[in-house]
Every structure is written in structure tokens, then in C-alpha cells.
Amino acid sequence: MFTINTFSISKLNNAEVTGFYINVQKAITTGDPTKLGLAEVLPNFGSTLQKLIDQVYTTTGSEFTAAMLNADEKRDQTYKRIRLRLQMVEVAEDNPAIKAVKDVVKAHLLSKYTSKVPQLPYQEESAILRGFIFDLNDKLGDDGIAALGIADDLSALEDANNAFIAAYNSRATERAEGDTGLTLKLRQEMYALYQQVCFITQYLANSTETANAEKATACQGFIGVLNVLLADAKKRYNQRISNGTGDEEGEGGEGGSTNPDDSSDTTPDDQGGSGSGSGEGHTEPTDPTDNGGSGNGSNNSGSGSTDSGDSQDNGGSNNPSNPSNPSEGGNTTDPNKPSDSGVVNGDEVSF
């Protein structure tokens, strides 16, 4: 029997859930709505998703987002300058002070803090930069820092990282205290539409009627794609939680099983964590253009639990307020930074 995997969508945050729905929308469009039996559902799915995206990304955080992105750019550039200075120990053999810290730099700094740090999800980068600053002070000491000429940059890096964290937290608080009523309502509407998608495609995928043979094949393929999206959403959610960056809470109220044959969520590996994940990736949207995903993306995932939108190139509309990479969980302000979380809100549901 072809079934949609179980996942707790209500645990996804708004960015993850919108990204997930954007990916679902793209999968429906690519798979042929008529063959999937979703021609009547798709228009409402898309329009509701767009409303959710607009609600989530265009009404909050513009001031704090601007400050956050400015601080992020400063810390990225400063980190790169410091790391470049560390790499120069290889060609500074004539300087005794630098030679004294060469082994430490090579063994404990360059190998541990790579050039990819600026591309990490926002909150993960924040934590790593704190460790980087501590290690520089601890392992190099004042003499080593002075010899490398990085004292001013090190101070600037700490200031920029602290400024980023402050702006990020302020934005998260502002969003949490904003109009959550309408957001929750739209998430619930999206979840209901997602359940329709799951019920229809799962029913047709398992149909033995000759008249439905073509639809059965199309729906079987669609379910395979949907399960991949759900697995990706789950992975992103778990990464966000394991990184301890969940500051954006998922919206409750979604949930319920979408599997016509199983109303209870029993798939152990699909249990989602609880809702909120702050670690947005560097692809996070900039208000008001930081919307996650174009087109119709909503923050709720429906019953199928794969709200975490990870594939940013899903189809969504070309709404200028939405980022181009919906798959990243909806945050696409900086194309070089992956989104921290995929949004997957909703209770565990089985399909």
C-alpha cells in the first residue's frame, strides 16, 4: 500500500512550514494536477499559501531584520579577514612571535574554523563565532594576537556577533508578539488543504479500478516525492533543535491524521519536536522581502507533516516580497547562507 509518511507538522516554525508547502505546490504542478486529482484543490492551495507568506513575512521585523543583516555582513567580512591572517603564518617564518603560535594556529584554529563558517545557518554561526573568539584569546594570548595584528578585528568581530544576536532575538520577540491570530488561522486553513491533498492522492494511488490506472501511477510517484519532502523537513527540524536554535515557535492547531486507514500517529521517527526554531539559515528573508518562498507558501504543513520547506526553488509565485528559494525554509535574504530551519508545524499525522 502506498502511504504518506508520518511527521509532526505542528512543530515546524512559520518559515519551515511555508517552505514545505511551497515544495508541495511545486510537486503538484509538476506532477500534473489533473492526473493527481488535485485540479480543483490547487488554486485554493496556492492562494491561501500566498496569504500565509504575506502574513508571516511582510508584517514584522523590518527594522530588526535590517540591523541583523547589517551585523551579519560585518561579522562575515571580519571573520574572513582574521582567518586570512591566520593562514599567513605559513609565510611568516622570519617572525619569532608568529612562529611561536604557528602550530596552534594550524592544528586548533584553521582546521576547526573553516572558510564555510559564514555560510552556516544564522544561529549556528553565532555560536561558532563565540567559540572562535574564545579560542583565539585562549590559545594565542595577547602576544600571539598582537603578532598576528588581529586585535582590532577580533574586537570588531565580537561586537558584530553580539549585535547580530541582539537584533535576531529582538526580531523573534517582535514576531512572537505580533498578529499570531491570523497566522494561526491561515496555517490551519493550509493544513486542511494539505489533508485534502493527502487523502485524495493516497486514495487514488491505491485504487485498483481500471479507470483510475493512470491516476494511480501519477499519485504513486507524487507520494514518493512528498515523502522525500517530509524526510527533508524532518531532518531540518531535527538539526534546528539539536543546534538549540529554536526561538521561533511553531504554530499549534494543526495535526490530525490524514491517512484514511490510520488516524493515529504511530511512526516513531516522524515525531517532531516542538515548535520553534530560531536558527534561520543565512538565506533568511529580509523584511519585507524575506518571505519564505514565493508564490503561495504557507506556514502550516498539513497533515502530511513536511512543512519544512527546504527546496527553495519550488514553484511559488514571483511575489517580490518572497524569497526565491522556498526550499530553504523560506529565508532567502542571503543566497550564500542555508536556511536554518525548515518550517514544519503541525501535530504528528500519518498519511
mmCIF file of C-alpha atoms in Angstrom:
data_model
loop_
_atom_site.group_PDB
_atom_site.id
_atom_site.type_symbol
_atom_site.label_atom_id
_atom_site.label_comp_id
_atom_site.label_asym_id
_atom_site.label_seq_id
_atom_site.Cartn_x
_atom_site.Cartn_y
_atom_site.Cartn_z
ATOM 1 C CA MET A 1 0.000 0.000 0.000
ATOM 2 C CA PHE A 2 1.268 3.450 -0.902
ATOM 3 C CA THR A 3 1.219 5.702 2.145
ATOM 4 C CA ILE A 4 2.426 9.166 3.083
ATOM 5 C CA ASN A 5 4.925 9.169 5.906
ATOM 6 C CA THR A 6 4.083 10.491 9.338
ATOM 7 C CA PHE A 7 5.553 13.699 10.715
ATOM 8 C CA SER A 8 4.585 16.224 13.378
ATOM 9 C CA ILE A 9 3.998 19.291 11.235
ATOM 10 C CA SER A 10 2.803 21.472 14.071
ATOM 11 C CA LYS A 11 6.343 21.546 15.389
ATOM 12 C CA LEU A 12 7.635 23.392 12.352
ATOM 13 C CA ASN A 13 8.090 27.114 12.584
ATOM 14 C CA ASN A 14 6.470 29.509 10.142
ATOM 15 C CA ALA A 15 9.440 29.687 7.806
ATOM 16 C CA GLU A 16 9.774 25.915 7.622
ATOM 17 C CA VAL A 17 6.092 25.338 7.069
ATOM 18 C CA THR A 18 5.836 27.869 4.269
ATOM 19 C CA GLY A 19 8.845 26.336 2.570
ATOM 20 C CA PHE A 20 7.328 22.902 2.838
ATOM 21 C CA TYR A 21 4.004 23.975 1.342
ATOM 22 C CA ILE A 22 5.777 25.739 -1.480
ATOM 23 C CA ASN A 23 7.531 22.481 -2.303
ATOM 24 C CA VAL A 24 4.245 20.585 -2.166
ATOM 25 C CA GLN A 25 2.698 23.108 -4.530
ATOM 26 C CA LYS A 26 5.568 22.665 -6.943
ATOM 27 C CA ALA A 27 5.274 18.880 -6.777
ATOM 28 C CA ILE A 28 1.565 19.084 -7.582
ATOM 29 C CA THR A 29 2.156 21.379 -10.532
ATOM 30 C CA THR A 30 4.998 19.250 -11.872
ATOM 31 C CA GLY A 31 3.079 16.027 -11.429
ATOM 32 C CA ASP A 32 0.002 17.275 -13.344
ATOM 33 C CA PRO A 33 -2.876 18.396 -11.081
ATOM 34 C CA THR A 34 -5.470 16.654 -13.240
ATOM 35 C CA LYS A 35 -3.820 13.230 -13.101
ATOM 36 C CA LEU A 36 -3.319 13.654 -9.370
ATOM 37 C CA GLY A 37 -6.973 14.505 -8.872
ATOM 38 C CA LEU A 38 -5.978 17.909 -7.457
ATOM 39 C CA ALA A 39 -7.072 20.304 -10.205
ATOM 40 C CA GLU A 40 -9.821 21.732 -8.006
ATOM 41 C CA VAL A 41 -7.701 21.906 -4.860
ATOM 42 C CA LEU A 42 -4.601 23.582 -6.320
ATOM 43 C CA PRO A 43 -5.998 27.128 -6.883
ATOM 44 C CA ASN A 44 -7.181 27.468 -3.279
ATOM 45 C CA PHE A 45 -3.980 25.835 -2.020
ATOM 46 C CA GLY A 46 -1.914 28.435 -3.854
ATOM 47 C CA SER A 47 -3.936 31.487 -2.904
ATOM 48 C CA THR A 48 -4.101 30.545 0.768
ATOM 49 C CA LEU A 49 -0.390 29.833 0.810
ATOM 50 C CA GLN A 50 0.344 33.277 -0.593
ATOM 51 C CA LYS A 51 -1.775 34.863 2.112
ATOM 52 C CA LEU A 52 0.172 32.986 4.741
ATOM 53 C CA ILE A 53 3.502 34.039 3.245
ATOM 54 C CA ASP A 54 2.420 37.667 3.139
ATOM 55 C CA GLN A 55 1.197 37.499 6.724
ATOM 56 C CA VAL A 56 4.333 35.875 8.043
ATOM 57 C CA TYR A 57 6.952 37.896 6.225
ATOM 58 C CA THR A 58 5.637 41.319 5.359
ATOM 59 C CA THR A 59 4.183 42.441 8.658
ATOM 60 C CA THR A 60 7.004 42.070 11.165
ATOM 61 C CA GLY A 61 10.652 42.586 11.859
ATOM 62 C CA SER A 62 11.735 45.010 9.140
ATOM 63 C CA GLU A 63 13.764 47.219 11.478
ATOM 64 C CA PHE A 64 15.385 44.333 13.327
ATOM 65 C CA THR A 65 15.947 42.376 10.127
ATOM 66 C CA ALA A 66 17.872 45.271 8.608
ATOM 67 C CA ALA A 67 20.044 45.553 11.732
ATOM 68 C CA MET A 68 20.515 41.796 11.806
ATOM 69 C CA LEU A 69 21.626 41.574 8.197
ATOM 70 C CA ASN A 70 23.970 44.530 8.585
ATOM 71 C CA ALA A 71 25.626 42.928 11.606
ATOM 72 C CA ASP A 72 25.804 39.583 9.816
ATOM 73 C CA GLU A 73 27.623 41.119 6.866
ATOM 74 C CA LYS A 74 30.114 42.808 9.193
ATOM 75 C CA ARG A 75 30.855 39.656 11.151
ATOM 76 C CA ASP A 76 31.253 37.603 7.972
ATOM 77 C CA GLN A 77 33.764 40.029 6.477
ATOM 78 C CA THR A 78 35.667 40.383 9.733
ATOM 79 C CA TYR A 79 35.856 36.631 10.212
ATOM 80 C CA LYS A 80 37.288 36.249 6.712
ATOM 81 C CA ARG A 81 39.950 38.880 7.398
ATOM 82 C CA ILE A 82 41.005 37.223 10.630
ATOM 83 C CA ARG A 83 41.137 33.797 9.039
ATOM 84 C CA LEU A 84 43.262 35.156 6.210
ATOM 85 C CA ARG A 85 45.722 36.489 8.786
ATOM 86 C CA LEU A 86 45.830 33.068 10.409
ATOM 87 C CA GLN A 87 46.657 31.482 7.067
ATOM 88 C CA MET A 88 49.608 33.840 6.694
ATOM 89 C CA VAL A 89 51.525 32.057 9.456
ATOM 90 C CA GLU A 90 52.763 29.732 6.722
ATOM 91 C CA VAL A 91 54.795 32.520 5.116
ATOM 92 C CA ALA A 92 55.904 34.381 8.237
ATOM 93 C CA GLU A 93 58.720 32.147 9.395
ATOM 94 C CA ASP A 94 61.012 35.146 9.961
ATOM 95 C CA ASN A 95 58.794 36.492 12.735
ATOM 96 C CA PRO A 96 59.561 34.702 16.037
ATOM 97 C CA ALA A 97 56.259 35.723 17.650
ATOM 98 C CA ILE A 98 54.231 34.306 14.765
ATOM 99 C CA LYS A 99 56.407 31.217 14.551
ATOM 100 C CA ALA A 100 55.630 30.538 18.205
ATOM 101 C CA VAL A 101 51.899 30.218 17.509
ATOM 102 C CA LYS A 102 52.158 28.536 14.105
ATOM 103 C CA ASP A 103 51.429 25.025 15.338
ATOM 104 C CA VAL A 104 48.482 26.144 17.417
ATOM 105 C CA VAL A 105 47.004 28.086 14.513
ATOM 106 C CA LYS A 106 47.316 25.157 12.116
ATOM 107 C CA ALA A 107 46.190 22.426 14.491
ATOM 108 C CA HIS A 108 43.484 24.140 16.535
ATOM 109 C CA LEU A 109 42.208 27.141 14.603
ATOM 110 C CA LEU A 110 42.364 26.790 10.817
ATOM 111 C CA SER A 111 41.278 23.154 10.886
ATOM 112 C CA LYS A 112 38.441 23.799 13.314
ATOM 113 C CA TYR A 113 37.109 27.073 11.910
ATOM 114 C CA THR A 114 36.823 26.699 8.148
ATOM 115 C CA SER A 115 36.026 29.114 5.358
ATOM 116 C CA LYS A 116 32.444 27.810 5.376
ATOM 117 C CA VAL A 117 31.526 29.345 8.731
ATOM 118 C CA PRO A 118 29.913 32.443 7.111
ATOM 119 C CA GLN A 119 27.638 30.124 5.126
ATOM 120 C CA LEU A 120 26.200 28.335 8.143
ATOM 121 C CA PRO A 121 22.658 28.922 9.454
ATOM 122 C CA TYR A 122 22.448 32.167 11.405
ATOM 123 C CA GLN A 123 22.233 30.787 14.919
ATOM 124 C CA GLU A 124 24.790 28.090 14.303
ATOM 125 C CA GLU A 125 27.236 30.700 13.021
ATOM 126 C CA SER A 126 26.590 32.853 16.075
ATOM 127 C CA ALA A 127 27.567 30.010 18.399
ATOM 128 C CA ILE A 128 30.622 29.037 16.364
ATOM 129 C CA LEU A 129 31.908 32.605 16.230
ATOM 130 C CA ARG A 130 31.681 32.815 20.000
ATOM 131 C CA GLY A 131 33.825 29.713 20.203
ATOM 132 C CA PHE A 132 36.234 31.150 17.629
ATOM 133 C CA ILE A 133 36.684 34.343 19.632
ATOM 134 C CA PHE A 134 37.246 32.377 22.834
ATOM 135 C CA ASP A 135 39.808 30.076 21.211
ATOM 136 C CA LEU A 136 41.748 32.953 19.702
ATOM 137 C CA ASN A 137 42.081 34.618 23.092
ATOM 138 C CA ASP A 138 42.750 31.368 24.928
ATOM 139 C CA LYS A 139 45.186 29.698 22.528
ATOM 140 C CA LEU A 140 47.037 32.728 21.163
ATOM 141 C CA GLY A 141 47.087 35.028 24.135
ATOM 142 C CA ASP A 142 47.756 38.745 23.923
ATOM 143 C CA ASP A 143 51.213 38.247 22.407
ATOM 144 C CA GLY A 144 50.030 35.961 19.633
ATOM 145 C CA ILE A 145 47.071 38.197 18.803
ATOM 146 C CA ALA A 146 49.362 41.224 18.658
ATOM 147 C CA ALA A 147 51.887 39.377 16.477
ATOM 148 C CA LEU A 148 49.176 38.465 14.001
ATOM 149 C CA GLY A 149 47.806 42.002 14.013
ATOM 150 C CA ILE A 150 44.234 40.906 14.646
ATOM 151 C CA ALA A 151 43.409 42.673 17.925
ATOM 152 C CA ASP A 152 41.131 45.303 16.352
ATOM 153 C CA ASP A 153 39.420 42.813 14.061
ATOM 154 C CA LEU A 154 38.855 40.426 16.944
ATOM 155 C CA SER A 155 37.137 43.154 18.942
ATOM 156 C CA ALA A 156 35.075 44.153 15.891
ATOM 157 C CA LEU A 157 34.047 40.531 15.319
ATOM 158 C CA GLU A 158 32.793 40.180 18.878
ATOM 159 C CA ASP A 159 30.840 43.443 18.622
ATOM 160 C CA ALA A 160 29.253 42.459 15.302
ATOM 161 C CA ASN A 161 28.337 38.980 16.529
ATOM 162 C CA ASN A 162 26.740 40.375 19.687
ATOM 163 C CA ALA A 163 24.854 42.962 17.621
ATOM 164 C CA PHE A 164 23.554 40.228 15.337
ATOM 165 C CA ILE A 165 22.352 38.087 18.250
ATOM 166 C CA ALA A 166 20.592 41.062 19.852
ATOM 167 C CA ALA A 167 18.814 42.026 16.612
ATOM 168 C CA TYR A 168 17.902 38.420 15.872
ATOM 169 C CA ASN A 169 16.362 37.921 19.313
ATOM 170 C CA SER A 170 14.511 41.245 19.137
ATOM 171 C CA ARG A 171 13.013 40.290 15.804
ATOM 172 C CA ALA A 172 11.962 36.889 17.124
ATOM 173 C CA THR A 173 10.249 38.574 20.083
ATOM 174 C CA GLU A 174 8.507 41.070 17.833
ATOM 175 C CA ARG A 175 7.199 38.314 15.608
ATOM 176 C CA ALA A 176 6.045 36.254 18.566
ATOM 177 C CA GLU A 177 4.113 39.214 19.943
ATOM 178 C CA GLY A 178 2.631 40.155 16.590
ATOM 179 C CA ASP A 179 -0.643 39.159 14.998
ATOM 180 C CA THR A 180 -0.469 35.451 15.681
ATOM 181 C CA GLY A 181 -4.229 35.023 15.415
ATOM 182 C CA LEU A 182 -4.388 35.499 11.656
ATOM 183 C CA THR A 183 -1.210 33.497 11.130
ATOM 184 C CA LEU A 184 -2.635 30.563 13.062
ATOM 185 C CA LYS A 185 -5.907 30.772 11.143
ATOM 186 C CA LEU A 186 -4.089 30.681 7.800
ATOM 187 C CA ARG A 187 -1.887 27.822 8.969
ATOM 188 C CA GLN A 188 -4.968 25.850 9.923
ATOM 189 C CA GLU A 189 -6.531 26.546 6.529
ATOM 190 C CA MET A 190 -3.368 25.378 4.803
ATOM 191 C CA TYR A 191 -3.282 22.275 6.940
ATOM 192 C CA ALA A 192 -6.857 21.433 5.943
ATOM 193 C CA LEU A 193 -5.961 21.852 2.268
ATOM 194 C CA TYR A 194 -2.861 19.736 2.730
ATOM 195 C CA GLN A 195 -5.005 16.996 4.266
ATOM 196 C CA GLN A 196 -7.189 17.057 1.162
ATOM 197 C CA VAL A 197 -4.102 16.602 -0.986
ATOM 198 C CA CYS A 198 -3.004 13.642 1.133
ATOM 199 C CA PHE A 199 -6.397 11.941 1.226
ATOM 200 C CA ILE A 200 -7.013 12.283 -2.495
ATOM 201 C CA THR A 201 -3.589 11.179 -3.689
ATOM 202 C CA GLN A 202 -3.287 8.299 -1.244
ATOM 203 C CA TYR A 203 -6.747 7.033 -2.177
ATOM 204 C CA LEU A 204 -6.013 7.180 -5.899
ATOM 205 C CA ALA A 205 -2.517 5.706 -5.506
ATOM 206 C CA ASN A 206 -4.054 2.560 -4.002
ATOM 207 C CA SER A 207 -7.024 2.344 -6.341
ATOM 208 C CA THR A 208 -7.405 -0.937 -8.254
ATOM 209 C CA GLU A 209 -10.070 0.358 -10.611
ATOM 210 C CA THR A 210 -9.043 0.195 -14.242
ATOM 211 C CA ALA A 211 -10.434 3.670 -14.883
ATOM 212 C CA ASN A 212 -8.010 5.071 -12.308
ATOM 213 C CA ALA A 213 -4.894 3.269 -13.546
ATOM 214 C CA GLU A 214 -3.241 6.407 -14.940
ATOM 215 C CA LYS A 215 -4.089 8.439 -11.854
ATOM 216 C CA ALA A 216 -2.830 5.662 -9.598
ATOM 217 C CA THR A 217 0.567 5.705 -11.285
ATOM 218 C CA ALA A 218 0.793 9.506 -11.088
ATOM 219 C CA CYS A 219 -0.213 9.561 -7.418
ATOM 220 C CA GLN A 220 2.254 6.821 -6.533
ATOM 221 C CA GLY A 221 5.046 8.948 -7.967
ATOM 222 C CA PHE A 222 3.725 12.038 -6.164
ATOM 223 C CA ILE A 223 3.676 10.225 -2.824
ATOM 224 C CA GLY A 224 7.306 9.268 -3.349
ATOM 225 C CA VAL A 225 8.213 12.931 -3.872
ATOM 226 C CA LEU A 226 6.111 14.022 -0.901
ATOM 227 C CA ASN A 227 7.808 11.508 1.375
ATOM 228 C CA VAL A 228 11.178 12.916 0.352
ATOM 229 C CA LEU A 229 9.976 16.420 1.212
ATOM 230 C CA LEU A 230 8.733 15.191 4.570
ATOM 231 C CA ALA A 231 12.025 13.473 5.315
ATOM 232 C CA ASP A 232 13.892 16.644 4.440
ATOM 233 C CA ALA A 233 11.591 18.737 6.637
ATOM 234 C CA LYS A 234 12.142 16.349 9.498
ATOM 235 C CA LYS A 235 15.906 16.480 9.018
ATOM 236 C CA ARG A 236 15.966 20.269 9.046
ATOM 237 C CA TYR A 237 13.752 20.381 12.087
ATOM 238 C CA ASN A 238 15.963 17.937 13.964
ATOM 239 C CA GLN A 239 19.075 19.933 13.031
ATOM 240 C CA ARG A 240 17.489 23.119 14.292
ATOM 241 C CA ILE A 241 16.525 21.514 17.576
ATOM 242 C CA SER A 242 19.888 19.805 18.032
ATOM 243 C CA ASN A 243 21.611 23.150 17.464
ATOM 244 C CA GLY A 244 19.473 24.643 20.190
ATOM 245 C CA THR A 245 18.305 27.425 17.925
ATOM 246 C CA GLY A 246 14.580 27.134 18.284
ATOM 247 C CA ASP A 247 13.400 30.587 19.073
ATOM 248 C CA GLU A 248 10.544 30.753 16.666
ATOM 249 C CA GLU A 249 7.701 28.643 17.885
ATOM 250 C CA GLY A 250 5.689 26.513 15.583
ATOM 251 C CA GLU A 251 2.009 27.137 15.384
ATOM 252 C CA GLY A 252 -0.288 24.694 17.069
ATOM 253 C CA GLY A 253 -3.704 23.671 15.963
ATOM 254 C CA GLU A 254 -2.691 21.624 13.000
ATOM 255 C CA GLY A 255 -2.389 17.966 13.233
ATOM 256 C CA GLY A 256 -4.549 15.005 12.987
ATOM 257 C CA SER A 257 -4.016 12.034 10.799
ATOM 258 C CA THR A 258 -4.507 12.258 7.120
ATOM 259 C CA ASN A 259 -4.256 8.594 6.490
ATOM 260 C CA PRO A 260 -7.742 7.315 5.813
ATOM 261 C CA ASP A 261 -6.667 3.981 7.219
ATOM 262 C CA ASP A 262 -4.843 5.217 10.267
ATOM 263 C CA SER A 263 -5.997 8.029 12.466
ATOM 264 C CA SER A 264 -3.262 7.594 14.989
ATOM 265 C CA ASP A 265 0.243 8.838 14.551
ATOM 266 C CA THR A 266 2.450 5.947 15.333
ATOM 267 C CA THR A 267 5.515 6.368 13.214
ATOM 268 C CA PRO A 268 8.254 6.785 15.795
ATOM 269 C CA ASP A 269 10.764 8.508 13.599
ATOM 270 C CA ASP A 270 8.369 11.113 12.476
ATOM 271 C CA GLN A 271 7.710 12.633 15.783
ATOM 272 C CA GLY A 272 8.601 16.202 15.522
ATOM 273 C CA GLY A 273 9.962 18.265 18.208
ATOM 274 C CA SER A 274 8.235 21.131 19.449
ATOM 275 C CA GLY A 275 7.855 24.050 17.597
ATOM 276 C CA SER A 276 10.064 26.686 17.356
ATOM 277 C CA GLY A 277 13.219 27.081 15.743
ATOM 278 C CA SER A 278 15.166 30.038 15.601
ATOM 279 C CA GLY A 279 18.072 29.048 13.684
ATOM 280 C CA GLU A 280 17.214 30.556 10.437
ATOM 281 C CA GLY A 281 19.745 29.982 7.800
ATOM 282 C CA HIS A 282 21.580 32.658 6.088
ATOM 283 C CA THR A 283 19.013 32.529 3.436
ATOM 284 C CA GLU A 284 16.617 34.125 5.742
ATOM 285 C CA PRO A 285 14.333 36.750 4.308
ATOM 286 C CA THR A 286 14.869 40.396 4.766
ATOM 287 C CA ASP A 287 11.697 42.148 5.720
ATOM 288 C CA PRO A 288 9.647 42.755 3.793
ATOM 289 C CA THR A 289 11.366 40.723 1.137
ATOM 290 C CA ASP A 290 12.346 37.966 3.377
ATOM 291 C CA ASN A 291 9.283 35.983 2.801
ATOM 292 C CA GLY A 292 9.942 32.418 2.581
ATOM 293 C CA GLY A 293 9.221 31.200 -0.725
ATOM 294 C CA SER A 294 7.376 32.712 -3.459
ATOM 295 C CA GLY A 295 4.052 32.013 -4.573
ATOM 296 C CA ASN A 296 1.802 30.510 -2.226
ATOM 297 C CA GLY A 297 3.669 29.381 0.732
ATOM 298 C CA SER A 298 2.133 28.966 3.976
ATOM 299 C CA ASN A 299 3.446 28.212 7.309
ATOM 300 C CA ASN A 300 1.433 25.268 8.187
ATOM 301 C CA SER A 301 2.018 21.976 6.979
ATOM 302 C CA GLY A 302 -0.888 19.859 6.528
ATOM 303 C CA SER A 303 -1.448 16.527 7.673
ATOM 304 C CA GLY A 304 1.414 15.051 5.897
ATOM 305 C CA SER A 305 3.952 16.673 8.034
ATOM 306 C CA THR A 306 6.572 18.006 5.771
ATOM 307 C CA ASP A 307 6.169 21.591 6.278
ATOM 308 C CA SER A 308 9.720 22.369 6.494
ATOM 309 C CA GLY A 309 10.235 23.946 3.184
ATOM 310 C CA ASP A 310 13.583 23.076 2.102
ATOM 311 C CA SER A 311 13.720 23.210 -1.542
ATOM 312 C CA GLN A 312 13.798 26.743 -2.347
ATOM 313 C CA ASP A 313 13.287 26.507 -5.897
ATOM 314 C CA ASN A 314 9.811 25.366 -5.641
ATOM 315 C CA GLY A 315 7.359 26.928 -7.659
ATOM 316 C CA GLY A 316 5.668 29.717 -5.955
ATOM 317 C CA SER A 317 4.720 32.942 -7.267
ATOM 318 C CA ASN A 318 7.122 35.638 -8.227
ATOM 319 C CA ASN A 319 5.925 37.831 -5.477
ATOM 320 C CA PRO A 320 8.772 40.291 -4.903
ATOM 321 C CA SER A 321 8.211 40.040 -1.215
ATOM 322 C CA ASN A 322 9.031 36.383 -1.200
ATOM 323 C CA PRO A 323 12.485 34.929 -1.421
ATOM 324 C CA SER A 324 13.446 32.950 -4.407
ATOM 325 C CA ASN A 325 14.429 29.834 -2.597
ATOM 326 C CA PRO A 326 11.406 28.477 -0.881
ATOM 327 C CA SER A 327 13.035 25.206 -0.243
ATOM 328 C CA GLU A 328 15.322 26.705 2.300
ATOM 329 C CA GLY A 329 12.578 27.188 4.702
ATOM 330 C CA GLY A 330 11.573 30.455 3.269
ATOM 331 C CA ASN A 331 14.520 32.569 4.192
ATOM 332 C CA THR A 332 16.446 33.770 1.259
ATOM 333 C CA THR A 333 17.969 37.048 2.078
ATOM 334 C CA ASP A 334 21.483 35.844 1.617
ATOM 335 C CA PRO A 335 21.810 33.283 -1.169
ATOM 336 C CA ASN A 336 25.084 32.085 0.277
ATOM 337 C CA LYS A 337 23.643 31.048 3.571
ATOM 338 C CA PRO A 338 21.476 27.988 4.032
ATOM 339 C CA SER A 339 18.333 28.337 5.922
ATOM 340 C CA ASP A 340 18.431 27.179 9.460
ATOM 341 C CA SER A 341 15.274 25.535 9.640
ATOM 342 C CA GLY A 342 12.632 24.200 7.554
ATOM 343 C CA VAL A 343 9.302 25.040 8.838
ATOM 344 C CA VAL A 344 7.183 22.218 9.919
ATOM 345 C CA ASN A 345 4.325 22.996 12.181
ATOM 346 C CA GLY A 346 1.608 20.637 12.979
ATOM 347 C CA ASP A 347 0.832 17.635 15.014
ATOM 348 C CA GLU A 348 2.034 14.271 14.025
ATOM 349 C CA VAL A 349 -0.056 12.897 11.300
ATOM 350 C CA SER A 350 0.083 9.811 9.229
ATOM 351 C CA PHE A 351 -0.804 9.653 5.620
#
